Structures are given as structure tokens and as C-alpha cells.
PDB file of C-alpha atoms in Angstrom:
ATOM      1  CA  UNK M   9      -2.449  11.520 -16.010  1.00 91.00           C
ATOM      2  CA  UNK M  10      -2.686  10.204 -12.473  1.00 96.00           C
ATOM      3  CA  UNK M  11       0.389   9.780 -10.312  1.00 97.00           C
ATOM      4  CA  UNK M  12       1.168   6.336  -8.864  1.00 98.00           C
ATOM      5  CA  UNK M  13       2.428   6.507  -5.282  1.00 98.00           C
ATOM      6  CA  UNK M  14       3.924   3.595  -3.365  1.00 98.00           C
ATOM      7  CA  UNK M  15       3.667   3.789   0.447  1.00 97.00           C
ATOM      8  CA  UNK M  16       5.517   1.224   2.502  1.00 96.00           C
ATOM      9  CA  UNK M  17       6.891   0.855   6.022  1.00 96.00           C
ATOM     10  CA  UNK M  18      10.408  -0.600   6.128  1.00 97.00           C
ATOM     11  CA  UNK M  19      12.853  -1.611   8.831  1.00 97.00           C
ATOM     12  CA  UNK M  20      16.292   0.015   8.862  1.00 97.00           C
ATOM     13  CA  UNK M  21      17.666  -3.165   7.307  1.00 97.00           C
ATOM     14  CA  UNK M  22      15.230  -2.981   4.394  1.00 96.00           C
ATOM     15  CA  UNK M  23      12.468  -5.433   5.266  1.00 97.00           C
ATOM     16  CA  UNK M  24       8.741  -4.671   4.970  1.00 96.00           C
ATOM     17  CA  UNK M  25       7.618  -7.629   7.086  1.00 95.00           C
ATOM     18  CA  UNK M  26       9.070 -10.408   9.172  1.00 95.00           C
ATOM     19  CA  UNK M  27       9.914 -13.690   7.481  1.00 94.00           C
ATOM     20  CA  UNK M  28       6.376 -14.972   8.188  1.00 92.00           C
ATOM     21  CA  UNK M  29       4.699 -11.666   7.326  1.00 90.00           C
ATOM     22  CA  UNK M  30       4.854 -10.198  10.848  1.00 92.00           C
ATOM     23  CA  UNK M  31       3.964  -6.490  10.997  1.00 91.00           C
ATOM     24  CA  UNK M  32       3.773  -5.789  14.742  1.00 93.00           C
ATOM     25  CA  UNK M  33       7.231  -4.159  14.729  1.00 93.00           C
ATOM     26  CA  UNK M  34       5.997  -1.164  12.748  1.00 90.00           C
ATOM     27  CA  UNK M  35       3.604  -0.057  15.500  1.00 88.00           C
ATOM     28  CA  UNK M  36       6.287   0.274  18.181  1.00 88.00           C
ATOM     29  CA  UNK M  37       7.837   3.538  16.966  1.00 89.00           C
ATOM     30  CA  UNK M  38       4.896   5.365  15.434  1.00 86.00           C
ATOM     31  CA  UNK M  39       3.529   8.522  17.013  1.00 90.00           C
ATOM     32  CA  UNK M  40       0.684  10.963  16.401  1.00 93.00           C
ATOM     33  CA  UNK M  41       2.800  12.990  13.966  1.00 95.00           C
ATOM     34  CA  UNK M  42       3.863  10.057  11.800  1.00 95.00           C
ATOM     35  CA  UNK M  43       0.311   8.674  11.864  1.00 94.00           C
ATOM     36  CA  UNK M  44      -1.066  12.041  10.726  1.00 95.00           C
ATOM     37  CA  UNK M  45       1.483  12.145   7.898  1.00 95.00           C
ATOM     38  CA  UNK M  46       0.479   8.679   6.659  1.00 95.00           C
ATOM     39  CA  UNK M  47      -3.224   9.453   7.099  1.00 95.00           C
ATOM     40  CA  UNK M  48      -2.843  12.539   4.918  1.00 96.00           C
ATOM     41  CA  UNK M  49      -1.353  10.385   2.157  1.00 96.00           C
ATOM     42  CA  UNK M  50      -4.216   7.883   2.454  1.00 96.00           C
ATOM     43  CA  UNK M  51      -6.878  10.597   2.417  1.00 96.00           C
ATOM     44  CA  UNK M  52      -5.310  12.192  -0.666  1.00 97.00           C
ATOM     45  CA  UNK M  53      -5.663   9.019  -2.736  1.00 98.00           C
ATOM     46  CA  UNK M  54      -8.173   8.565  -5.523  1.00 97.00           C
ATOM     47  CA  UNK M  55      -7.853   4.765  -5.578  1.00 97.00           C
ATOM     48  CA  UNK M  56      -6.211   2.285  -3.198  1.00 97.00           C
ATOM     49  CA  UNK M  57      -4.250  -0.377  -5.117  1.00 97.00           C
ATOM     50  CA  UNK M  58      -3.325  -3.732  -3.637  1.00 95.00           C
ATOM     51  CA  UNK M  59      -2.719  -7.361  -4.404  1.00 91.00           C
ATOM     52  CA  UNK M  60      -5.236 -10.073  -3.577  1.00 88.00           C
ATOM     53  CA  UNK M  61      -3.679 -11.134  -0.261  1.00 88.00           C
ATOM     54  CA  UNK M  62      -3.564  -7.593   1.118  1.00 91.00           C
ATOM     55  CA  UNK M  63      -7.078  -6.974  -0.176  1.00 89.00           C
ATOM     56  CA  UNK M  64      -8.437  -9.981   1.717  1.00 86.00           C
ATOM     57  CA  UNK M  65      -6.794  -8.857   4.963  1.00 87.00           C
ATOM     58  CA  UNK M  66      -7.973  -5.264   4.599  1.00 89.00           C
ATOM     59  CA  UNK M  67     -11.506  -6.168   3.489  1.00 87.00           C
ATOM     60  CA  UNK M  68     -11.858  -8.279   6.629  1.00 84.00           C
ATOM     61  CA  UNK M  69     -10.579  -5.508   8.905  1.00 86.00           C
ATOM     62  CA  UNK M  70     -11.483  -2.013   7.714  1.00 87.00           C
ATOM     63  CA  UNK M  71     -15.308  -2.108   7.363  1.00 86.00           C
ATOM     64  CA  UNK M  72     -15.717  -2.690  11.133  1.00 84.00           C
ATOM     65  CA  UNK M  73     -12.772  -0.560  12.245  1.00 87.00           C
ATOM     66  CA  UNK M  74     -13.007   2.649  14.278  1.00 90.00           C
ATOM     67  CA  UNK M  75      -9.336   3.434  13.574  1.00 92.00           C
ATOM     68  CA  UNK M  76      -8.743   7.028  12.332  1.00 92.00           C
ATOM     69  CA  UNK M  77      -7.683   5.539   8.959  1.00 94.00           C
ATOM     70  CA  UNK M  78     -10.994   3.688   8.493  1.00 92.00           C
ATOM     71  CA  UNK M  79     -12.851   6.426   6.607  1.00 92.00           C
ATOM     72  CA  UNK M  80     -10.052   6.848   4.059  1.00 94.00           C
ATOM     73  CA  UNK M  81      -9.705   3.104   3.608  1.00 93.00           C
ATOM     74  CA  UNK M  82     -13.433   2.423   3.360  1.00 91.00           C
ATOM     75  CA  UNK M  83     -14.673   5.390   1.321  1.00 92.00           C
ATOM     76  CA  UNK M  84     -11.995   5.588  -1.374  1.00 94.00           C
ATOM     77  CA  UNK M  85     -12.368   3.105  -4.276  1.00 95.00           C
ATOM     78  CA  UNK M  86     -10.162   0.022  -4.405  1.00 94.00           C
ATOM     79  CA  UNK M  87      -8.386  -1.814  -7.239  1.00 94.00           C
ATOM     80  CA  UNK M  88      -7.177  -5.384  -6.752  1.00 93.00           C
ATOM     81  CA  UNK M  89      -4.457  -6.971  -8.868  1.00 93.00           C
ATOM     82  CA  UNK M  90      -4.425 -10.737  -9.131  1.00 89.00           C
ATOM     83  CA  UNK M  91      -2.989 -13.463 -11.317  1.00 82.00           C
ATOM     84  CA  UNK M  92      -5.686 -15.954 -10.378  1.00 72.00           C
ATOM     85  CA  UNK M  93      -8.916 -14.413 -11.651  1.00 68.00           C
ATOM     86  CA  UNK M  94      -9.965 -13.465  -8.121  1.00 67.00           C
ATOM     87  CA  UNK M  95     -13.261 -11.713  -7.469  1.00 64.00           C
ATOM     88  CA  UNK M  96     -14.426 -10.722  -3.968  1.00 61.00           C
ATOM     89  CA  UNK M  97     -17.085 -13.136  -2.733  1.00 58.00           C
ATOM     90  CA  UNK M  98     -19.724 -12.152  -0.238  1.00 54.00           C
ATOM     91  CA  UNK M  99     -19.267 -15.340   1.782  1.00 52.00           C
ATOM     92  CA  UNK M 100     -15.585 -14.551   2.355  1.00 57.00           C
ATOM     93  CA  UNK M 101     -16.495 -11.373   4.221  1.00 56.00           C
ATOM     94  CA  UNK M 102     -19.956 -12.246   5.576  1.00 57.00           C
ATOM     95  CA  UNK M 103     -19.026 -11.022   9.065  1.00 58.00           C
ATOM     96  CA  UNK M 104     -18.970  -7.464   7.631  1.00 57.00           C
ATOM     97  CA  UNK M 105     -21.976  -7.746   5.305  1.00 57.00           C
ATOM     98  CA  UNK M 106     -24.243  -5.482   7.382  1.00 62.00           C
ATOM     99  CA  UNK M 107     -21.713  -2.656   7.652  1.00 60.00           C
ATOM    100  CA  UNK M 108     -22.093   0.425   5.415  1.00 59.00           C
ATOM    101  CA  UNK M 109     -18.442   0.293   4.312  1.00 64.00           C
ATOM    102  CA  UNK M 110     -18.767  -3.312   3.150  1.00 64.00           C
ATOM    103  CA  UNK M 111     -19.990  -2.467  -0.358  1.00 71.00           C
ATOM    104  CA  UNK M 112     -16.942  -0.364  -1.217  1.00 75.00           C
ATOM    105  CA  UNK M 113     -14.793  -3.457  -0.733  1.00 81.00           C
ATOM    106  CA  UNK M 114     -17.102  -5.813  -2.639  1.00 78.00           C
ATOM    107  CA  UNK M 115     -17.227  -3.323  -5.532  1.00 84.00           C
ATOM    108  CA  UNK M 116     -13.448  -3.166  -5.921  1.00 88.00           C
ATOM    109  CA  UNK M 117     -12.199  -3.164  -9.499  1.00 91.00           C
ATOM    110  CA  UNK M 118     -10.329  -6.367 -10.252  1.00 90.00           C
ATOM    111  CA  UNK M 119      -7.440  -6.456 -12.710  1.00 92.00           C
ATOM    112  CA  UNK M 120      -6.344  -9.937 -13.720  1.00 87.00           C
ATOM    113  CA  UNK M 121      -5.115  -9.409 -17.282  1.00 82.00           C
ATOM    114  CA  UNK M 122      -1.733  -7.983 -16.337  1.00 89.00           C
ATOM    115  CA  UNK M 123      -0.227  -5.557 -13.869  1.00 94.00           C
ATOM    116  CA  UNK M 124       1.314  -3.167 -16.401  1.00 96.00           C
ATOM    117  CA  UNK M 125      -1.866  -2.911 -18.462  1.00 96.00           C
ATOM    118  CA  UNK M 126      -4.010  -2.344 -15.369  1.00 95.00           C
ATOM    119  CA  UNK M 127      -1.713   0.336 -13.953  1.00 97.00           C
ATOM    120  CA  UNK M 128      -1.569   2.147 -17.304  1.00 97.00           C
ATOM    121  CA  UNK M 129      -5.361   2.060 -17.531  1.00 97.00           C
ATOM    122  CA  UNK M 130      -5.766   3.542 -14.043  1.00 97.00           C
ATOM    123  CA  UNK M 131      -3.054   6.165 -14.595  1.00 98.00           C
ATOM    124  CA  UNK M 132      -4.748   7.302 -17.813  1.00 98.00           C
ATOM    125  CA  UNK M 133      -7.960   8.124 -15.932  1.00 96.00           C
ATOM    126  CA  UNK M 134      -8.500  11.537 -14.399  1.00 96.00           C
ATOM    127  CA  UNK M 135      -8.585  11.931 -10.647  1.00 96.00           C
ATOM    128  CA  UNK M 136      -6.485  11.940  -7.526  1.00 98.00           C
ATOM    129  CA  UNK M 137      -3.313   9.828  -7.206  1.00 98.00           C
ATOM    130  CA  UNK M 138      -3.235   6.048  -7.088  1.00 98.00           C
ATOM    131  CA  UNK M 139      -1.889   4.773  -3.762  1.00 98.00           C
ATOM    132  CA  UNK M 140      -0.314   1.316  -3.661  1.00 98.00           C
ATOM    133  CA  UNK M 141      -0.441  -0.711  -0.455  1.00 94.00           C
ATOM    134  CA  UNK M 142       1.500  -3.921  -0.141  1.00 84.00           C
ATOM    135  CA  UNK M 143       2.378  -6.976   0.502  1.00 88.00           C
ATOM    136  CA  UNK M 144       6.000  -7.528  -0.413  1.00 94.00           C
ATOM    137  CA  UNK M 145       5.199  -9.628  -3.488  1.00 93.00           C
ATOM    138  CA  UNK M 146       2.806  -7.051  -4.948  1.00 94.00           C
ATOM    139  CA  UNK M 147       5.224  -4.196  -4.259  1.00 96.00           C
ATOM    140  CA  UNK M 148       8.134  -6.050  -5.882  1.00 96.00           C
ATOM    141  CA  UNK M 149       6.020  -6.598  -8.986  1.00 95.00           C
ATOM    142  CA  UNK M 150       4.907  -2.974  -8.998  1.00 96.00           C
ATOM    143  CA  UNK M 151       8.470  -1.654  -8.634  1.00 97.00           C
ATOM    144  CA  UNK M 152       9.549  -3.866 -11.531  1.00 96.00           C
ATOM    145  CA  UNK M 153       6.994  -2.196 -13.858  1.00 96.00           C
ATOM    146  CA  UNK M 154       8.857   1.116 -13.679  1.00 96.00           C
ATOM    147  CA  UNK M 155       5.519   2.952 -13.447  1.00 97.00           C
ATOM    148  CA  UNK M 156       5.799   4.305  -9.880  1.00 98.00           C
ATOM    149  CA  UNK M 157       6.014   8.107  -9.764  1.00 98.00           C
ATOM    150  CA  UNK M 158       6.659   8.530  -6.049  1.00 98.00           C
ATOM    151  CA  UNK M 159       8.046   6.245  -3.346  1.00 98.00           C
ATOM    152  CA  UNK M 160       7.096   6.932   0.280  1.00 98.00           C
ATOM    153  CA  UNK M 161       9.325   4.753   2.440  1.00 98.00           C
ATOM    154  CA  UNK M 162       8.502   5.068   6.120  1.00 97.00           C
ATOM    155  CA  UNK M 163      11.628   3.809   7.897  1.00 97.00           C
ATOM    156  CA  UNK M 164      11.227   2.475  11.436  1.00 97.00           C
ATOM    157  CA  UNK M 165      14.155   2.363  13.899  1.00 97.00           C
ATOM    158  CA  UNK M 166      14.264  -1.404  14.145  1.00 96.00           C
ATOM    159  CA  UNK M 167      16.380  -4.074  12.468  1.00 97.00           C
ATOM    160  CA  UNK M 168      14.554  -7.334  11.783  1.00 96.00           C
ATOM    161  CA  UNK M 169      17.592  -9.346  10.709  1.00 96.00           C
ATOM    162  CA  UNK M 170      15.518 -11.392   8.276  1.00 96.00           C
ATOM    163  CA  UNK M 171      12.245 -10.751   6.563  1.00 97.00           C
ATOM    164  CA  UNK M 172      10.525  -9.856   3.335  1.00 96.00           C
ATOM    165  CA  UNK M 173      12.290  -7.233   1.194  1.00 96.00           C
ATOM    166  CA  UNK M 174      10.804  -5.337  -1.745  1.00 95.00           C
ATOM    167  CA  UNK M 175      13.938  -4.290  -3.625  1.00 95.00           C
ATOM    168  CA  UNK M 176      15.553  -7.710  -3.986  1.00 93.00           C
ATOM    169  CA  UNK M 177      15.892  -9.325  -7.392  1.00 89.00           C
ATOM    170  CA  UNK M 178      15.385  -6.178  -9.484  1.00 90.00           C
ATOM    171  CA  UNK M 179      16.129  -6.772 -13.156  1.00 92.00           C
ATOM    172  CA  UNK M 180      17.756  -3.329 -13.456  1.00 91.00           C
ATOM    173  CA  UNK M 181      19.051  -0.507 -11.283  1.00 93.00           C
ATOM    174  CA  UNK M 182      16.388   1.645  -9.675  1.00 94.00           C
ATOM    175  CA  UNK M 183      17.830   5.153  -9.706  1.00 96.00           C
ATOM    176  CA  UNK M 184      15.890   7.433  -7.349  1.00 98.00           C
ATOM    177  CA  UNK M 185      16.119  11.056  -6.272  1.00 98.00           C
ATOM    178  CA  UNK M 186      15.354  12.029  -2.655  1.00 98.00           C
ATOM    179  CA  UNK M 187      12.780  14.846  -2.715  1.00 98.00           C
ATOM    180  CA  UNK M 188      11.695  15.044   0.926  1.00 98.00           C
ATOM    181  CA  UNK M 189      12.619  13.789   4.391  1.00 98.00           C
ATOM    182  CA  UNK M 190      10.335  14.014   7.399  1.00 97.00           C
ATOM    183  CA  UNK M 191      11.627  13.041  10.859  1.00 97.00           C
ATOM    184  CA  UNK M 192       9.078  12.178  13.551  1.00 97.00           C
ATOM    185  CA  UNK M 193       9.457  12.217  17.378  1.00 95.00           C
ATOM    186  CA  UNK M 194       9.065   8.435  17.762  1.00 93.00           C
ATOM    187  CA  UNK M 195      12.085   7.793  15.536  1.00 95.00           C
ATOM    188  CA  UNK M 196      10.267   7.100  12.284  1.00 96.00           C
ATOM    189  CA  UNK M 197      11.748   8.813   9.222  1.00 98.00           C
ATOM    190  CA  UNK M 198       9.688   9.229   6.046  1.00 97.00           C
ATOM    191  CA  UNK M 199      11.712   9.403   2.843  1.00 98.00           C
ATOM    192  CA  UNK M 200      10.041  10.478  -0.386  1.00 98.00           C
ATOM    193  CA  UNK M 201      11.768   9.548  -3.632  1.00 98.00           C
ATOM    194  CA  UNK M 202      10.985  10.081  -7.307  1.00 98.00           C
ATOM    195  CA  UNK M 203      12.622   8.384 -10.286  1.00 97.00           C
ATOM    196  CA  UNK M 204      15.877  10.208 -11.123  1.00 96.00           C
TER     197      UNK M 204
END
């Protein structure tokens, strides 16, 4: 059975984005070591999981990117979870249509019948781990399923004051066990947790 891994950058006060979805803060404290650590996680994935909103942002960006993460993001299969019957449309991403990486995004598997059922289906398949990318809303829903096997929380040395959390409103306690801590020169600290 495949492992489901959640990877998320968080501020020291527990937010994954600014109140309007701002993400620029997370690039201020990263360094080559923390980037290499995150890249290794991305390259080790068998499928990238995401919600529709994150998918649309990433599908618009990654096919044309020369960022060191581009190969891992473009070459590894994607799964999109949506409540609205979403299917990637060529016209939405026409600016990338001529790029080789484009087809991997347009061929993403779409799950619209239910998050729990879709995750269980993917976990039952053989292969490398499933890596969840978020959006706060998708991550909150994923956490609530109780199906995450590993939590990678990359904590940045910044307090946002307000923003989008992922652990608010849980219907039950989430009891985790710290299994690894990695401290990076720029001040980022990666915490790895598993369910206790």
C-alpha cells in the first residue's frame, strides 16, 4: 500500500498562506539546503495530489518553468480532487500547449466522487508515495480524512499574524509523533510527523 505524504510550508504562527493566499513570505528564508530537501521529497513521489485551485496554478506555471523543481513537477503523474466535476481544458492552458510537459498536466487523473474514496483508491495501487500539495482548503479536507501517513511541515521563521491555517476546525484531536527534525541555515526547520 502506498504512503500518503503531506508537504506544507507554514509560518511560525501556523499559517500556510496570507489571508488573501499570499505565498511570497515562504521564499525569504529558504536556502539551497532546504530547497534540496524539498526537491528530494518531490522527486520521490509517485503521484502529485492537489485540489483544483492548486492544480490550475501549477498547470499554468510548471510546463514552462526552468526551476530545478520543474522536472519532478512535470514528469510525475498528477491527481486532482474536485467537488465540481472539473476536467482540465486545453483552452485554459493554451499558452503552454506546445511545451512537452503540457500533456502530463492535461492527462491528470480527476477524482470528483469523494476525497476519501479517491485517496483509498490511490493508496491501494502499487508505486512510490503519494505527495499532497495544497491549498489550505484541500489540506484541511485531507487532514480530516485521517489517511495521511506522514506530515512534512516546513516551518519558516516568520509570523504572519493572520492567514490561512490548515489545522483549524478539526472534528477530533490529531495526535502526532515527531519522527525527524531538520534545521537549515536560512532558519527553516522541517518537522516530520507520523500519526501516533
